[in-house]
Structures are given as C-alpha cells and as structure tokens.
CSV table of C-alpha atoms in Angstrom, one decimal:
chain,number,residue,atom,x,y,z
A,239,TYR,CA,19.7,-61.4,11.9
A,240,LYS,CA,15.8,-61.4,10.9
A,241,SER,CA,15.0,-59.2,13.7
A,242,GLU,CA,17.6,-56.5,12.6
A,243,ASN,CA,15.8,-56.6,9.4
A,244,TYR,CA,12.4,-56.1,11.1
A,245,LEU,CA,13.6,-52.9,12.8
A,246,VAL,CA,14.9,-51.7,9.7
A,247,PHE,CA,11.6,-52.4,8.2
A,248,ILE,CA,9.6,-50.6,10.8
A,249,TYR,CA,12.3,-47.9,10.6
A,250,THR,CA,11.7,-47.2,7.2
A,251,THR,CA,8.1,-47.4,7.2
A,252,TYR,CA,8.0,-45.1,10.0
A,253,LYS,CA,10.2,-42.8,8.3
A,254,TYR,CA,8.4,-42.7,4.9
A,255,THR,CA,5.1,-42.2,6.7
A,256,PHE,CA,6.5,-39.5,8.9
A,257,SER,CA,7.7,-37.5,5.6
A,258,SER,CA,4.8,-38.2,3.5
A,259,HIS,CA,2.7,-36.6,6.8
A,260,LEU,CA,4.9,-33.8,6.7
A,261,ILE,CA,4.7,-33.1,2.7
A,262,ASN,CA,0.8,-33.5,3.1
A,263,PHE,CA,1.0,-30.7,6.2
A,264,ILE,CA,3.5,-28.4,4.4
A,265,GLY,CA,0.9,-28.6,1.6
A,266,ASP,CA,-1.9,-27.9,3.3
A,267,THR,CA,-0.4,-25.4,5.0
A,268,MET,CA,0.9,-23.4,1.8
A,269,LYS,CA,-2.8,-24.1,0.3
A,270,ILE,CA,-4.1,-21.6,3.6
A,271,ILE,CA,-1.3,-19.1,3.3
A,272,ASN,CA,-2.1,-18.9,-0.5
A,273,LYS,CA,-5.8,-18.2,0.2
A,274,PHE,CA,-5.3,-15.9,2.6
A,275,ARG,CA,-2.4,-13.8,0.8
A,276,SER,CA,-4.9,-13.8,-2.1
A,277,TYR,CA,-7.6,-12.5,-0.1
A,278,ILE,CA,-5.8,-9.6,1.8
A,279,LEU,CA,-3.8,-9.0,-1.5
A,280,GLU,CA,-6.4,-8.7,-4.2
A,281,ASP,CA,-5.3,-9.1,-7.6
A,282,GLU,CA,-8.2,-9.3,-9.5
A,283,PHE,CA,-9.9,-6.4,-10.8
A,284,SER,CA,-13.4,-5.8,-9.3
A,285,MET,CA,-16.1,-3.0,-9.2
A,286,ASN,CA,-18.7,-3.0,-6.3
A,287,VAL,CA,-21.5,-0.5,-7.2
A,288,TYR,CA,-23.4,0.3,-4.0
A,289,LYS,CA,-26.3,3.3,-4.0
A,290,ASP,CA,-24.5,6.7,-5.1
A,291,LYS,CA,-20.9,4.6,-4.6
A,292,ILE,CA,-18.7,3.0,-6.6
A,293,ASP,CA,-15.8,1.4,-5.0
A,294,ILE,CA,-13.2,0.3,-7.9
A,295,ILE,CA,-10.2,-2.3,-6.9
A,296,ASN,CA,-7.0,-3.1,-8.8
A,297,TYR,CA,-7.3,0.3,-11.5
A,298,THR,CA,-4.2,1.0,-13.6
A,299,THR,CA,-5.0,4.9,-14.2
A,300,ILE,CA,-7.5,7.3,-14.0
A,301,GLY,CA,-8.5,8.7,-17.4
A,302,GLN,CA,-10.4,11.9,-16.3
A,303,ILE,CA,-12.4,13.2,-13.2
A,304,ASP,CA,-14.8,15.8,-13.5
A,305,THR,CA,-17.8,16.3,-11.6
A,306,ASN,CA,-19.8,15.0,-14.4
A,307,LYS,CA,-17.8,12.2,-15.9
A,308,MET,CA,-15.1,9.7,-14.8
A,309,ILE,CA,-13.1,7.6,-17.2
A,310,ILE,CA,-10.8,4.7,-15.2
A,311,TYR,CA,-8.6,2.3,-16.9
A,312,TYR,CA,-8.1,-1.6,-15.9
A,313,ASP,CA,-5.8,-4.2,-17.6
A,314,GLY,CA,-9.3,-5.1,-19.4
A,315,GLY,CA,-10.7,-2.2,-20.4
A,316,THR,CA,-12.3,1.2,-19.8
A,317,ILE,CA,-14.6,2.0,-17.4
A,318,ILE,CA,-16.7,5.2,-18.0
A,319,ILE,CA,-19.0,7.1,-15.1
A,320,ASN,CA,-21.2,9.8,-16.1
A,321,GLY,CA,-23.5,11.2,-13.7
A,322,LYS,CA,-23.7,14.2,-11.1
A,323,ASN,CA,-21.2,15.9,-8.4
A,324,LEU,CA,-19.1,12.6,-8.7
A,325,THR,CA,-16.3,13.0,-6.2
A,326,LEU,CA,-13.1,10.6,-5.2
A,327,LEU,CA,-13.7,9.9,-1.9
A,328,LYS,CA,-11.0,7.5,-1.5
A,329,MET,CA,-7.3,7.1,-3.4
A,330,LEU,CA,-5.5,4.4,-3.1
A,331,ASP,CA,-2.9,3.0,-5.4
A,332,ASP,CA,-4.8,0.0,-6.3
A,333,GLU,CA,-8.5,1.3,-5.0
A,334,ILE,CA,-10.8,4.0,-5.3
A,335,LEU,CA,-14.3,5.2,-4.1
A,336,ILE,CA,-16.6,7.0,-6.1
A,337,SER,CA,-19.7,9.0,-4.8
A,338,GLY,CA,-22.4,10.9,-6.4
A,339,LEU,CA,-25.6,10.6,-8.3
A,340,ILE,CA,-24.4,8.1,-10.8
A,341,ASN,CA,-26.2,8.3,-13.9
A,342,ASN,CA,-24.8,5.5,-15.6
A,343,ILE,CA,-21.7,2.7,-16.3
A,344,GLU,CA,-19.9,2.1,-19.3
A,345,LEU,CA,-17.4,-0.9,-20.0
A,346,LYS,CA,-15.7,-1.1,-22.9
C-alpha cells in the first residue's frame, strides 16, 4: 500500500514538473515568435533620414507629390518634406523612399 502511494506521488510530481517545463517552453517560444513577427512586420511608424534620402515606414497616405514638396500622412500626424528634385525611389503599401536635395522636414 505504501509503495503504491509513493509511485503515485512520483508520477504526479513528474507529470507536474513536465507540464510546467512544457508551459515555460511554449511561453518562451511564443515570445521569440512575437519578437520575430514584430521585426519582420513592422507596425510602428518610423522615418530614417539619410544623405539625400528619406525612408518612411508605415505611412497612411500621400497628400502631395511634387519635385519641391511632398506631404506624407501617418497615424500620428503629417510629414512635410521641402527640397529640390524630390522623387519617389520606392513605393510599397507601407513604405516609401524619397530622394533629392532635402532642405527641411516638418513634423506636424
């Protein structure tokens, strides 16, 4: 009788330990997947300014395209780019790359 209780205790302890390790493993795996997904599918607005180029990620609409002025809208406001020979080098659903001689950038 005592040995049966001891075996049940060992089995229950092993089952609980295995379950908690499995839950921790799944939780850690989900964190990695979420970080990877966030990296691949950027969902926050960002703007990177380089020499004679601006890369805008997660814009909503383009208000104006001109060789001297471009207006770009995003969830948090408006970007006004003033310059000369402004052109769109790349235009995707959520990202644009603008090149030209950039005089100033206004964030509203």
